[in-house]
Structure formats: C-alpha cells, structure tokens
Short mmCIF file of C-alpha atoms and ligand atoms in Angstrom, two decimals:
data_model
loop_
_atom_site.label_atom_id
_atom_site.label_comp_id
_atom_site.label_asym_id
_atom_site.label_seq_id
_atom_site.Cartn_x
_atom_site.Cartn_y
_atom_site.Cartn_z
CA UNK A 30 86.89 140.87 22.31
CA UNK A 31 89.21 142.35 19.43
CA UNK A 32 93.21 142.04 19.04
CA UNK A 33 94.76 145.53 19.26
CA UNK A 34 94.35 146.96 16.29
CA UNK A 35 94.12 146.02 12.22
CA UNK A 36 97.05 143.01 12.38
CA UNK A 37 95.93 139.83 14.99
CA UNK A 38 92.48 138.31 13.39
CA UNK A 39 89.07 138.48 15.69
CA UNK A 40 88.58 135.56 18.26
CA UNK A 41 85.83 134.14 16.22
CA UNK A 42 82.80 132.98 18.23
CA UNK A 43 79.02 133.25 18.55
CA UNK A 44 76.97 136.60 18.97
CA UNK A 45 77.23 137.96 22.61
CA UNK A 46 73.77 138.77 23.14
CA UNK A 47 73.53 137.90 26.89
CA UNK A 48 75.70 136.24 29.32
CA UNK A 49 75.68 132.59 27.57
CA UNK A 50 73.15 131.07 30.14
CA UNK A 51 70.61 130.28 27.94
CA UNK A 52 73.07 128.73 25.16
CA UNK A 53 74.72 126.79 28.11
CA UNK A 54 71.07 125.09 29.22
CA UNK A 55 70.44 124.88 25.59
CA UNK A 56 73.59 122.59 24.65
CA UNK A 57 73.00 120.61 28.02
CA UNK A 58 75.57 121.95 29.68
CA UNK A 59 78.85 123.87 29.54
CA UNK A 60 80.75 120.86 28.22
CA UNK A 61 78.71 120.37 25.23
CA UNK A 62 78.22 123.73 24.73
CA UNK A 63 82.37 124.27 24.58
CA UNK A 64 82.49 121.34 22.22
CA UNK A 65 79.88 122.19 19.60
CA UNK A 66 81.40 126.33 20.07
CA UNK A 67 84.97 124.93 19.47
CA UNK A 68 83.34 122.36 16.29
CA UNK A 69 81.75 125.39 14.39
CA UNK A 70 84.33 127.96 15.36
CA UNK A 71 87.81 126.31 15.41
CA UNK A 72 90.32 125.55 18.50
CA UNK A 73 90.08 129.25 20.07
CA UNK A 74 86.66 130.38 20.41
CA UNK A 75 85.36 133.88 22.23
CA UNK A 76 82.43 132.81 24.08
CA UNK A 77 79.96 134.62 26.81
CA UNK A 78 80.17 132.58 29.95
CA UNK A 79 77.57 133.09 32.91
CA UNK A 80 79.35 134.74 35.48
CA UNK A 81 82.85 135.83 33.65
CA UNK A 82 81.64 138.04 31.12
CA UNK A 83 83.74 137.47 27.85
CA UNK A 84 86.53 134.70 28.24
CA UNK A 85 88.21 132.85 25.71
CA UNK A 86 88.45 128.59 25.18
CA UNK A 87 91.43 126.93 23.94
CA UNK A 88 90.95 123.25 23.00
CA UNK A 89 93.91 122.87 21.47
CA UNK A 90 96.82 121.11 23.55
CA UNK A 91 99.97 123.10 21.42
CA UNK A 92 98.09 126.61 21.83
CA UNK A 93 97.06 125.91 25.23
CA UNK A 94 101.07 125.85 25.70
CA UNK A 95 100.85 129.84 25.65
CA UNK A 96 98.89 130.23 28.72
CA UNK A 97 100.54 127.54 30.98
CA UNK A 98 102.57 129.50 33.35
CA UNK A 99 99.46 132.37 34.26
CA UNK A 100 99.03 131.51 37.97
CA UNK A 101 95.75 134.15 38.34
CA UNK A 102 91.83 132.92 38.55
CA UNK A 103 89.25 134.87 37.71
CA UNK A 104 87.93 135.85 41.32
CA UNK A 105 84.24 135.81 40.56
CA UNK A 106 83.88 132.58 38.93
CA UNK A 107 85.09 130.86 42.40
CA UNK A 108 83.28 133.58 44.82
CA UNK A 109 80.60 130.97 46.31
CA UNK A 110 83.91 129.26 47.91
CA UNK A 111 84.81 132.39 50.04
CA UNK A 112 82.60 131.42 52.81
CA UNK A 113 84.53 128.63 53.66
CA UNK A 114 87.55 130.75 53.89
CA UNK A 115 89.22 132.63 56.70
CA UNK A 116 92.69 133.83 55.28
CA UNK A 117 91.71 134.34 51.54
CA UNK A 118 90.08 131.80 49.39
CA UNK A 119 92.88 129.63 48.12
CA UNK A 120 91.65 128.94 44.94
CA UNK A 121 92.12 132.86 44.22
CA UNK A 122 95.08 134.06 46.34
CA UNK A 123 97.15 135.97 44.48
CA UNK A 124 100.93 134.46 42.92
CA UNK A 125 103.40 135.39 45.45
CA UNK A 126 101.28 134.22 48.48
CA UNK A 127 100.11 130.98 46.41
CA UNK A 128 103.62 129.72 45.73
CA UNK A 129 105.18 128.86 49.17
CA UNK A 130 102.02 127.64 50.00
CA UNK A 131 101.69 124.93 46.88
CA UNK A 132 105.19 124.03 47.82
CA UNK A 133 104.56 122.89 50.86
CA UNK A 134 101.54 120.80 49.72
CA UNK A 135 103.33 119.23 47.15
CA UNK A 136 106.20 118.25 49.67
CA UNK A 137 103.71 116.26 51.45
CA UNK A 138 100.68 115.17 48.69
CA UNK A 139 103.12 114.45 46.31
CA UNK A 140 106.11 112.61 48.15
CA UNK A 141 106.24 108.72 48.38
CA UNK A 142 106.10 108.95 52.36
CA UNK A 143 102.77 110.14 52.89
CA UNK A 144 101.49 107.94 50.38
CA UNK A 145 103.10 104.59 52.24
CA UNK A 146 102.18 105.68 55.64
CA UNK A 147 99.11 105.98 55.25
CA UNK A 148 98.27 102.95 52.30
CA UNK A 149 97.40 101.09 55.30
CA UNK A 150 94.71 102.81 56.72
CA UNK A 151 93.21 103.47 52.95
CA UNK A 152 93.10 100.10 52.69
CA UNK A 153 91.36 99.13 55.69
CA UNK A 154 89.11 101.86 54.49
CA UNK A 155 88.65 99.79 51.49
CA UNK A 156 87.95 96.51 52.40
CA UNK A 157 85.53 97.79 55.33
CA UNK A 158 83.42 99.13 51.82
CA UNK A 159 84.28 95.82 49.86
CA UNK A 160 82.74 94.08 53.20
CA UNK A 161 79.34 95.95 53.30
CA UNK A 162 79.33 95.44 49.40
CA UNK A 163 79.78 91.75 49.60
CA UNK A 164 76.65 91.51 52.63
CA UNK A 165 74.19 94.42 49.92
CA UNK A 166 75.42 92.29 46.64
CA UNK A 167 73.30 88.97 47.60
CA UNK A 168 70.42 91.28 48.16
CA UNK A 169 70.58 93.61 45.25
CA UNK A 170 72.20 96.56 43.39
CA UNK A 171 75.27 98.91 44.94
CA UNK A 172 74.98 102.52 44.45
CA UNK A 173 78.86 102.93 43.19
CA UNK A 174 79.24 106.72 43.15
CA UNK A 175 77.49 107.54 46.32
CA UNK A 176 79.34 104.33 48.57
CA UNK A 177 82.81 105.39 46.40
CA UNK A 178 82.57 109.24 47.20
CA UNK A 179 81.97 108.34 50.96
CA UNK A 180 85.02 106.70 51.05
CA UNK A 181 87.54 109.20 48.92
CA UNK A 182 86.01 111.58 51.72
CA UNK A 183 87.09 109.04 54.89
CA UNK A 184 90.33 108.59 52.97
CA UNK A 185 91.19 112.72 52.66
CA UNK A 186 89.61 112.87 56.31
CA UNK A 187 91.95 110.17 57.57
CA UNK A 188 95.34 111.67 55.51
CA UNK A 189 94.41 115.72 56.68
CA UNK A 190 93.21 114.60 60.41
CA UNK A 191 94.19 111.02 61.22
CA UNK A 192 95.80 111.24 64.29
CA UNK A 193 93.18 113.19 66.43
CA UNK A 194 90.42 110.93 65.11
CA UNK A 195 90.94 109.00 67.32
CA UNK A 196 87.62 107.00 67.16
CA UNK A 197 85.69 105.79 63.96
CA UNK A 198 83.16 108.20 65.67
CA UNK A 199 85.07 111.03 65.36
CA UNK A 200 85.70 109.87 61.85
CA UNK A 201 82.23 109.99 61.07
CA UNK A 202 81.22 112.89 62.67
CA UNK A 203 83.76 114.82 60.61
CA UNK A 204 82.65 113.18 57.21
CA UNK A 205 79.14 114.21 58.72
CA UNK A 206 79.95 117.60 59.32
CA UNK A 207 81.55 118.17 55.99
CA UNK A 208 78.59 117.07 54.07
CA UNK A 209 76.51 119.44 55.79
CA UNK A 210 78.67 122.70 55.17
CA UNK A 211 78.53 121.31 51.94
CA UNK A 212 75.16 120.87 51.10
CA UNK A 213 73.81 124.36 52.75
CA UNK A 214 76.63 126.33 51.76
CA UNK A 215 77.08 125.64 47.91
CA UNK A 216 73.58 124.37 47.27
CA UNK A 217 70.31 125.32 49.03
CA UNK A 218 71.28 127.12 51.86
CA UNK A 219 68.47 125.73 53.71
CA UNK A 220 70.08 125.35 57.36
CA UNK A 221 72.53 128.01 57.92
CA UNK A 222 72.83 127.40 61.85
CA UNK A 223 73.23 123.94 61.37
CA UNK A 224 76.15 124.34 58.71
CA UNK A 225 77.89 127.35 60.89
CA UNK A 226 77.86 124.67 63.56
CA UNK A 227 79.26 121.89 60.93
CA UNK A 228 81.93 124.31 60.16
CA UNK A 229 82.76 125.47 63.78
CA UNK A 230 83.02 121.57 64.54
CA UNK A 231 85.13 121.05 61.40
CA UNK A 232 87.70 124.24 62.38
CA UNK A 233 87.97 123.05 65.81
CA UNK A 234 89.13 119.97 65.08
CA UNK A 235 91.88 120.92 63.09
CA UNK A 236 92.59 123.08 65.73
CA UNK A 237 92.53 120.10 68.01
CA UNK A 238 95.00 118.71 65.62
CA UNK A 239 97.65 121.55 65.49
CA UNK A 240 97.22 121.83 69.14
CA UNK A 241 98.38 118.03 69.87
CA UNK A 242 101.35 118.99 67.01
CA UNK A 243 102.45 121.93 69.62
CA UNK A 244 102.24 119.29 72.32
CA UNK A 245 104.63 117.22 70.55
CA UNK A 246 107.10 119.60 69.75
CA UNK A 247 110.11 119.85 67.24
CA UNK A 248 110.65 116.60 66.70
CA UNK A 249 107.95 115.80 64.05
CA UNK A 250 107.78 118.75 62.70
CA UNK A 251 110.53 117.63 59.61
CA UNK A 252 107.61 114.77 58.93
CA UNK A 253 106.94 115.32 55.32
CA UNK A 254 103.65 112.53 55.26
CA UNK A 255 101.85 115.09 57.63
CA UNK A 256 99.89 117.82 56.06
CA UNK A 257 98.97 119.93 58.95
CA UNK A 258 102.36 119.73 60.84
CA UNK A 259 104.57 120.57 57.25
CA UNK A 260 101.70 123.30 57.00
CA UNK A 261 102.20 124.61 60.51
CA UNK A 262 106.32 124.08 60.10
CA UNK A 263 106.39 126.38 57.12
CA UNK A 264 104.80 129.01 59.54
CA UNK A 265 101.04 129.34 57.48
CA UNK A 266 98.94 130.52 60.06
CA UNK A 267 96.46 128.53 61.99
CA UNK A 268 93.88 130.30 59.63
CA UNK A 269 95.51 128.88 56.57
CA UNK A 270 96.02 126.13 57.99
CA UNK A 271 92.24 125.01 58.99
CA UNK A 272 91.14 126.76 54.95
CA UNK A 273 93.67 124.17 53.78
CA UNK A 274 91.97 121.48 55.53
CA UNK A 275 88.49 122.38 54.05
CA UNK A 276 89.85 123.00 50.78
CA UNK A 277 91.66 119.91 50.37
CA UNK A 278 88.31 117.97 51.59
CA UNK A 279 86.47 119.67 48.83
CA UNK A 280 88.65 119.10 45.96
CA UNK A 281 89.66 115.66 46.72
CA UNK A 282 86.52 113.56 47.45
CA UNK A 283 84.00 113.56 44.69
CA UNK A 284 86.68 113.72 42.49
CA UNK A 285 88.32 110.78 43.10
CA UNK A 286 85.11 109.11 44.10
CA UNK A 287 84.22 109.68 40.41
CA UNK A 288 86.92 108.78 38.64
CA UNK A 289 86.46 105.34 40.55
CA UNK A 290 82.85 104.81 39.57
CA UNK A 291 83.55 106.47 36.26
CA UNK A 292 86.07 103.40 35.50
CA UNK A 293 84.38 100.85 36.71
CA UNK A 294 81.54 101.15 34.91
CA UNK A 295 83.78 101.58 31.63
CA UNK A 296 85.22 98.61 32.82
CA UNK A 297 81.82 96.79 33.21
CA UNK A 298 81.02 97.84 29.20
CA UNK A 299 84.46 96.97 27.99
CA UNK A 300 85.06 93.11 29.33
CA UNK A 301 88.25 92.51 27.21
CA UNK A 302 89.61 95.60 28.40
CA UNK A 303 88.37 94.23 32.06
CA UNK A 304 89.82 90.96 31.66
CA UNK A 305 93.48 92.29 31.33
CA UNK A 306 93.21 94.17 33.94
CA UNK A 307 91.79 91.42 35.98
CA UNK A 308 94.35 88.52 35.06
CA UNK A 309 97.22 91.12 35.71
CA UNK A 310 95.49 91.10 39.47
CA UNK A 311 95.92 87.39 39.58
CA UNK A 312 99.24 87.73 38.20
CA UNK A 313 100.58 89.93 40.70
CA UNK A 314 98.94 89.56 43.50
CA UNK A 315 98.52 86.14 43.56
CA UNK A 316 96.19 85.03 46.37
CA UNK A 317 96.57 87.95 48.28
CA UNK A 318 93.21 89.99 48.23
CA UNK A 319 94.84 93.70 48.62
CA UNK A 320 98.21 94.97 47.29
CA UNK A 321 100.93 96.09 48.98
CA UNK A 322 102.19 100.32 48.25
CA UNK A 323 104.94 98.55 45.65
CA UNK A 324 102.29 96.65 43.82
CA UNK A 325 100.69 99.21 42.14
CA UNK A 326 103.03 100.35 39.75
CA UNK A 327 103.33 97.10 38.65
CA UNK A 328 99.37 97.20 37.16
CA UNK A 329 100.03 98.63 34.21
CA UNK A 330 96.99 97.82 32.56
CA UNK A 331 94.55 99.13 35.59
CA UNK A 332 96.63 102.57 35.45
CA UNK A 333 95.78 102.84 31.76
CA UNK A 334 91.91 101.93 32.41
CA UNK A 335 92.13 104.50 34.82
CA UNK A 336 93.62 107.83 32.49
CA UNK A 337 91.38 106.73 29.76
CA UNK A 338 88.60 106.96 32.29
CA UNK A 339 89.80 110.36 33.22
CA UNK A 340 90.10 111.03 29.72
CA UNK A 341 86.83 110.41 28.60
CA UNK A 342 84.92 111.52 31.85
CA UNK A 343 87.31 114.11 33.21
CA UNK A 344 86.15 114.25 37.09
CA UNK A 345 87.16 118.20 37.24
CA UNK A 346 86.12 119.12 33.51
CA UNK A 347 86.93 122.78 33.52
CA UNK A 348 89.34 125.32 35.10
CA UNK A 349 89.24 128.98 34.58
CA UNK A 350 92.35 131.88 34.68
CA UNK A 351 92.53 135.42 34.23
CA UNK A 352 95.90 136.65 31.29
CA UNK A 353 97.81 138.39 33.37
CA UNK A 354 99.90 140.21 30.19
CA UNK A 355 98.85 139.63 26.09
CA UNK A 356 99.05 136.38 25.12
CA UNK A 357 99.88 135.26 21.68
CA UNK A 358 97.66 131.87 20.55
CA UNK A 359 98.40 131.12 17.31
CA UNK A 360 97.21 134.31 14.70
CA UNK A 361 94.99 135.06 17.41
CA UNK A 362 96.08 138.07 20.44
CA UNK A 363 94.54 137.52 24.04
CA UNK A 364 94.89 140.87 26.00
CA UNK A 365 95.63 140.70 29.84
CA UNK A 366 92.64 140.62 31.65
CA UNK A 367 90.73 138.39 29.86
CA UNK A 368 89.03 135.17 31.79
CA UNK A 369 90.63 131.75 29.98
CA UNK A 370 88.17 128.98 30.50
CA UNK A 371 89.81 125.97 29.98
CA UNK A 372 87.38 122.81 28.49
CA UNK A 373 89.70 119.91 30.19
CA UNK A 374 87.08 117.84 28.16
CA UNK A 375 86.81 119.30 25.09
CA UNK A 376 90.95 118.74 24.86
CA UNK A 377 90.26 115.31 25.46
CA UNK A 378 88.04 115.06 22.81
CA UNK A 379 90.00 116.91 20.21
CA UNK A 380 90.50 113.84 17.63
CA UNK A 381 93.25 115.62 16.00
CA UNK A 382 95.29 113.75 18.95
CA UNK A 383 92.15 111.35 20.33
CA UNK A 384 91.78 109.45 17.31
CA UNK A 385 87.96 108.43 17.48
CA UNK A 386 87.70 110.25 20.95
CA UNK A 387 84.73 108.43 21.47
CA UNK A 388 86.16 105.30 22.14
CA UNK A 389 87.45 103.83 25.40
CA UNK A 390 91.09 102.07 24.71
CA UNK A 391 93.20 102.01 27.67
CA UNK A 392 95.96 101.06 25.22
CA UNK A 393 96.06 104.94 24.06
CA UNK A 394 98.37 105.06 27.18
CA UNK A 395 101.19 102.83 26.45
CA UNK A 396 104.36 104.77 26.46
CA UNK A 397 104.66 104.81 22.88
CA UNK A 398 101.52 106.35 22.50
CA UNK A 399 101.52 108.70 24.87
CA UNK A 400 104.78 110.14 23.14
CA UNK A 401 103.47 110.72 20.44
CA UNK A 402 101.39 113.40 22.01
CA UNK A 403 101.47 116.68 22.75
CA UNK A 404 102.18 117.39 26.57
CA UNK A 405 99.21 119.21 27.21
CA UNK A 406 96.75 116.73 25.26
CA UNK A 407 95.89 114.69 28.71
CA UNK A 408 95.22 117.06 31.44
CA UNK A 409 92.67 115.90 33.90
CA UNK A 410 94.52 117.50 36.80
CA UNK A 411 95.02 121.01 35.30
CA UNK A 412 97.72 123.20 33.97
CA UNK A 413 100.70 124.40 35.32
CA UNK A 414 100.74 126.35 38.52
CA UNK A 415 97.24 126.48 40.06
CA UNK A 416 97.27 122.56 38.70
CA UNK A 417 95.88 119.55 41.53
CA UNK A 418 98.50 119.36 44.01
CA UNK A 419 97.01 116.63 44.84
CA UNK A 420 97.00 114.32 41.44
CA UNK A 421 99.70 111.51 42.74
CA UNK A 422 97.77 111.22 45.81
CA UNK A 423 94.55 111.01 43.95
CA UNK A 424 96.07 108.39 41.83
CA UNK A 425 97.64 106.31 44.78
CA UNK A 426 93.83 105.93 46.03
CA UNK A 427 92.15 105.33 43.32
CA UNK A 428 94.70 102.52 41.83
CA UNK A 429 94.25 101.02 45.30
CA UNK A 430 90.47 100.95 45.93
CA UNK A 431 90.55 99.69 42.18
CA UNK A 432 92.85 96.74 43.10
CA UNK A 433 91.01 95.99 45.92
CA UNK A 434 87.64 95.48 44.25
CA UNK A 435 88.04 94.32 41.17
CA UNK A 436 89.88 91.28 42.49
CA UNK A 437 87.28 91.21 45.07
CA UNK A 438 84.23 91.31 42.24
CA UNK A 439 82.88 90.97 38.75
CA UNK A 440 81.05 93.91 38.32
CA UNK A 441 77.69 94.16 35.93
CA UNK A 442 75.29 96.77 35.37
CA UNK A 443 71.97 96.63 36.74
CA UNK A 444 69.48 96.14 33.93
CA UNK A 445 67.60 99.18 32.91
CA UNK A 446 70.46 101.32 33.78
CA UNK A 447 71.40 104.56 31.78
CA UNK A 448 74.27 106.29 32.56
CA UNK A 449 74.33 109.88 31.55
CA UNK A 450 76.83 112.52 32.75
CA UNK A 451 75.60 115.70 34.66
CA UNK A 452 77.57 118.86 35.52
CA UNK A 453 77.78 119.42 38.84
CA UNK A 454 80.67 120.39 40.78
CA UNK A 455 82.01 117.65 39.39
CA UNK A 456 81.50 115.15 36.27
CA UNK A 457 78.92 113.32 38.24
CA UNK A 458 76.61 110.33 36.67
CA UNK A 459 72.88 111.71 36.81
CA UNK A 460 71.10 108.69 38.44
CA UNK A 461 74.25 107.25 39.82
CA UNK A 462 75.97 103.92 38.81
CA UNK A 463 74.17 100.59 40.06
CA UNK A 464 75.98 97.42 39.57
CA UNK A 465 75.36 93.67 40.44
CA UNK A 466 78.20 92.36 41.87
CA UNK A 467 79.81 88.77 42.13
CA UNK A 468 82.23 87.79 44.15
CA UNK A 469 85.07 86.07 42.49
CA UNK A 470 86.30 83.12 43.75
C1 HEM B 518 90.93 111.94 40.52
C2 HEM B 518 90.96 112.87 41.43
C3 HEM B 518 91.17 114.34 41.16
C4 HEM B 518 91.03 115.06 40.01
C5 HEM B 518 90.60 114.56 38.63
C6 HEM B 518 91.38 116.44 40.32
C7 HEM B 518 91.33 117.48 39.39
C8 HEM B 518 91.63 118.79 39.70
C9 HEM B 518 91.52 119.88 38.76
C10 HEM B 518 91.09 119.75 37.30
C11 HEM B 518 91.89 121.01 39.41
C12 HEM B 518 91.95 122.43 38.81
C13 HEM B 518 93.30 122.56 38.13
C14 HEM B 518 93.50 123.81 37.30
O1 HEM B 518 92.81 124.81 37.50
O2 HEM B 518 94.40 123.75 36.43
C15 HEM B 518 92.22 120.64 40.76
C16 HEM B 518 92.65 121.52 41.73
C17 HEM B 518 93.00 121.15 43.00
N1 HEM B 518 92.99 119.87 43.53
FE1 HEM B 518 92.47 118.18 42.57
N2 HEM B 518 91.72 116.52 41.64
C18 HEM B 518 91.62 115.28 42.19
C19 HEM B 518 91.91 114.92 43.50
C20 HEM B 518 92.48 115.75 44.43
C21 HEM B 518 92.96 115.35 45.74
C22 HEM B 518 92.96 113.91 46.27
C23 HEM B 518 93.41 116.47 46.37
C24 HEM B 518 94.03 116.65 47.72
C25 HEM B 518 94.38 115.71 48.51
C26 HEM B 518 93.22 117.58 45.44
C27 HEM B 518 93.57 118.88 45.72
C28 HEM B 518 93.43 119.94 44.84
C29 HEM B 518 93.74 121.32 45.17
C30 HEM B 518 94.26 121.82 46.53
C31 HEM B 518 93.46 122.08 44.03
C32 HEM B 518 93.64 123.60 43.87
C33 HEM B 518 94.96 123.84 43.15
C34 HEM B 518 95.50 125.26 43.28
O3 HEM B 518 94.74 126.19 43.09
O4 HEM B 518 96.71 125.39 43.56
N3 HEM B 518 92.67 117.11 44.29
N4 HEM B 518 92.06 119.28 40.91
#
C-alpha cells in the first residue's frame, strides 16, 4: 500500500509475497504474528492478512484515535457468519441501518434494569454450577472453561428468551440447539440436516417469544430489560429480530465464559492478588454466600482482577474495519478502502503504556492509574461504533459468577497443568483450565 504520492512515508511492513497464511502459522498465530510485525516495524505496520488482502495494524492507543468513528467491516473477513443470517449479517450491515439498531440494544444491554431483573435468575444459574462443582471437587479436577462457557450461554439464553422457556428443558434444548448450529456451521460442517433443524428450532422459538409479546399487547412494550420486545417496539422486523437473537448468543457466551476462566486461573497463580479479592468478599458480603445487584460495585479489587484479565488475555483479541475516507495516522496516509485490523492484544501489550505488559497487577486499574492513560490503551470490548453492545452486561455476569465462586472456593491448579492460549473464535486455553477446588469454610 503507498500514500498518494512523494509526501506521506510508506506503511512499512514485511514483503507481500502471499496472503500472510504461512507467516500467521509460522508466528503461532495471528496475535503473535501482529506483535513481533508491530516489534520490528513500529506501531503502524502494512501486513498481508489471509482473507483481507492488504490491511493495515495500529497498536498504538493515540493513533488508533484516527480511526475510531469508521462504522464499516470488511465484508469478507466475517462472510462464514452470513448463514446464520436472514436480514443481513449484522456484523456487516451498512451505517445508517446499523445505528437505530445498536441503539436499541444498548437501551436494553446497557441499562441498569435489565441487569437487576434478571441478577436473580443469573444467580441461580450460578450456584446450580457452584453445586455440581462442590459434588465433582471431592472426586477430582473441574474443567473451568468448558462448565463456565455452558453457563455464559444459559445466562444469554435466559436474558434473550427467558420468558418462553418455560421449563429447564426448554432451556436446555435451546443451549443444545445452539451448540449444534455452531459446531456444523463454523467448523466441520459435518451434519448439515441436523444443524438446519437446530436452527429452525432456534428461529421458532424466538418466534414463539415475539408471538406471546403480541399476545400481551402495548403494555410491556416500553420494558427496557426485554431485548426482543424493545427490538420488536422499535419496529425491526421479525427477521432482525430472530438474527439478533443468534447473534447476541454467539458473541456473548465464550466470551464471557473466557474471561471467567481466564481470571481465575490468574487468580490461582497470583495468591496475594487472590487474597484481596477474597477478604473484600468477606468484607462485604459477610456470611451471605451470593451478592446482591448493589454489591458488586462495591468489589473493587475483583473488578480490577477482572480488566487485567481482559487485558492480558483479551477474550475477543481482534476486530477488523474497512476506511471509509483517507485517514491520517501519524506521518503515515491510510486511503479509504483499506481493511484496518485492529490487534486488541497487541495494544494491551504495548509497554509504552503497559509497563512490563507481561505482568498481571490488578492495581494498573486504580483510578489514578488508569488516568494516566490514553483512552484507547484498554479496549477489550472494541472501538467506537461497531464496539460490544453488550460490555456492561458482560461485566454484570462475570463480576457475579466471580463473587459467587470465589467465596464459595479456593481454587488450585491441577498438577501437570499447562495453560497455553489458542486462537479460536475466541482467546480460548488449548487443553482447557483444570482446577482442584476447596470449599471454604
Ligand atoms: C467478556 C465478554 C465479552 C467480550 C470481551 C466481548 C468483546 C467484543 C469485541 C472485541 C467485539 C468487537 C468490537 C469491535 O469490532 O470493535 C464485540 C462485539 C459484539 N459483542 Fe461482545 N464481548 C463480550 C460479551 C458480549 C455479550 C454478553 C454480548 C451480548 C449480550 C455481546 C454482544 C456483542 C455484539 C452484538 C457485538 C457486535 C457489535 C456491533 O457490530 O455493533 N458481547 N464484543
């Protein structure tokens, strides 16, 4: 890629000889692969990426600035979604259709009601996991990323579908359904009746849902902790309505699952950091075994565990957009059309702001530090207008199921364990994350 003409200064970055695929497998992955382009070539690098031709990565949080309003993805890079769509894939629709449409998720993912009305039912969720954990512990090992990503998934089935799941079978025979439309259609593709099935059952219900919302009539349709009704209110159609569903199931589970596992097993390698957060438990909830909605922002020290956790394992480690005009990046000039892939990670590695980056400190997040920052230093739930709508949600969980089992357990590694962190559609821990557990008294 050049700048236009003698002035702007070539996006410096390695030979393109092919699409980057090899180099990618080579470095172990795109992550590393960003980081070691970005250490040899500065904080703007021109690199080939599999599947976008040319795109440009910006790891530095004050250049990264430049591009923050753009609200356009590359459409190939998120093609193998648009099976699961009806009425557009949402990760791609364009601006103007994208806008009213984030606004009304944020009205309900974001606002304080949906989070307290349903707190309850996450935490039943919880402790019914903290239950089978306490029978498996005596025995043996638990399996924290599979057991945690099972329950972000009941907890996004329960917010999007609660009230027509009426039984825990129903419940499970969405979760069920999900994880086959999951498995054939972005993996193997092994049983594509069964998963056209999976994803008839899954459409149906949420027809079943906005069907029993009709029934109801006007009345809760102002309800702002109800996705599907504030969807339906806002006049998307039913089409949009049942994509949202699927999308939202997709980007909230493994993620959040993740960052879970991801900081308890920091957690379980850091104990001083572990006891703070564990005394603060005692300290505020007392004897009580879950807390209450108004608890949680009161634990300040298991909300900084948690962002450096995000820091240092981002659970959604990339993003991708497309320059809709010429953007200016420091000396360098990136002309519209060009795919920006953004290295979430690599910007949370940058020690120009991460002093030793390596280095889990959860106190990297007291106020005072985090002012001293750049804005877009920290960004494990995106940039700007295609950012998570769903990030104070995601938090809400997670600070909960967190709560709930760390004053529930002492949590160990199994011996023999090795952790390493794998690519997949998320930041996902190879050989999962097995932990002996002991219940505290
Ligand atoms: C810890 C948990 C989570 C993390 C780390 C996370 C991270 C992310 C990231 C990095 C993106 C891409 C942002 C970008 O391109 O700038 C994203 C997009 C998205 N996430 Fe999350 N997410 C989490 C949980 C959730 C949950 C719980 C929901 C819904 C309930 C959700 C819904 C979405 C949606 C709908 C998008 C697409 C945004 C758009 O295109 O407008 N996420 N998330």
């Amino acid at each position: 890629m050049r700048g236009d003409g003698a002035t702007p200064p070539q996006i410096p970055g390695p030979p393109a000889e092919d699409d980057g695929a090899e180099a990618v497998a080579a470095a172990g992955g795109l992550h590393n692969y960003q980081l070691n382009l970005h250490a040899e070539y500065g904080p703007v690098v021109r690199l080939p990426l599999p599947g976008a031709g040319t795109a440009v990565s910006v790891a530095d949080p004050v250049l990264l600035e430049a591009t923050a309003r753009i609200n356009k993805r590359p459409e190939k890079l998120f093609e193998f979604l648009a099976p699961l769509q009806e009425s557009g894939n949402l990760q791609t629709i364009p601006a103007d259709e994208h806008g009213p449409w984030c606004r009304v998720m944020l009205s309900v993912l974001a606002g304080r009601p949906s989070h307290e009305k349903h707190f309850a039912q996450f935490t039943a969720l919880t402790n019914e996991l903290a239950d089978r954990w306490a029978e498996r512990a005596a025995e043996g090992t638990v399996a924290l990323q599979k057991d945690l990503s099972e329950l972000s998934l009941r907890m996004i089935c329960e917010y999007a579908l609660g009230s027509s799941l009426e039984t825990p079978e129903s419940a499970g025979q969405v979760v069920s359904a999900f994880e086959k439309v999951l498995t054939e259609y972005l993996t193997d593709r092994a049983d594509m009746p069964g998963a056209e099935r999976a994803l008839a059952y899954l459409r149906g219900t949420v027809d079943q849902v906005l069907a029993a919302h009709r029934e109801r009539g006007a009345d809760e349709e102002a309800d702002r902790s109800d996705l599907i009704a504030a969807l339906a209110a806002a006049g998307e159609s039913p089409a949009r309505i049942r994509d949202t569903v699927l999308m939202t199931m997709l980007a909230a589970h493994h993620t959040t699952g993740v960052a879970i596992s991801w900081t308890l097993y920091l957690l379980a390698r850091h104990p001083d950091a572990a006891k703070r957060v564990v005394d603060e438990l005692d300290e505020v909830l007392g004897d009580r075994a879950v807390p209450e909605y108004a608890d949680l922002k009161r634990l300040t020290h298991l909300d900084r565990a948690l962002r450096e956790t995000m820091r240092l394992y981002p659970p959604g480690p990339y993003g991708a957009r497309e320059a809709t005009e010429d953007l200016t990046l420091g000396e360098y000039t990136v002309p519209a059309g060009t795919a920006i892939f953004y290295p979430f990670w690599a910007v949370h590695m940058n020690p120009e702001y991460w002093p030793d980056p390596q280095v889990f400190d959860p106190d990297r997040f007291t106020p005072e530090a985090s002012a001293q920052r750049p804005r877009l230093a920290y960004i494990p739930f995106g940039i700007g207008p295609r950012s998570c709508e769903g990030a104070a949600l995601a938090t809400v969980e997670a600070q909960l199921v967190l709560a709930v089992l760390l004053k529930r357990f002492h949590f160990e590694l199994a011996s023999g364990q090795s952790v390493t962190p794998v690519e997949r559609f998320v930041l996902w821990a190879a050989e999962d994350i097995n932990m002996t557990l002991t219940p505290r008294s």
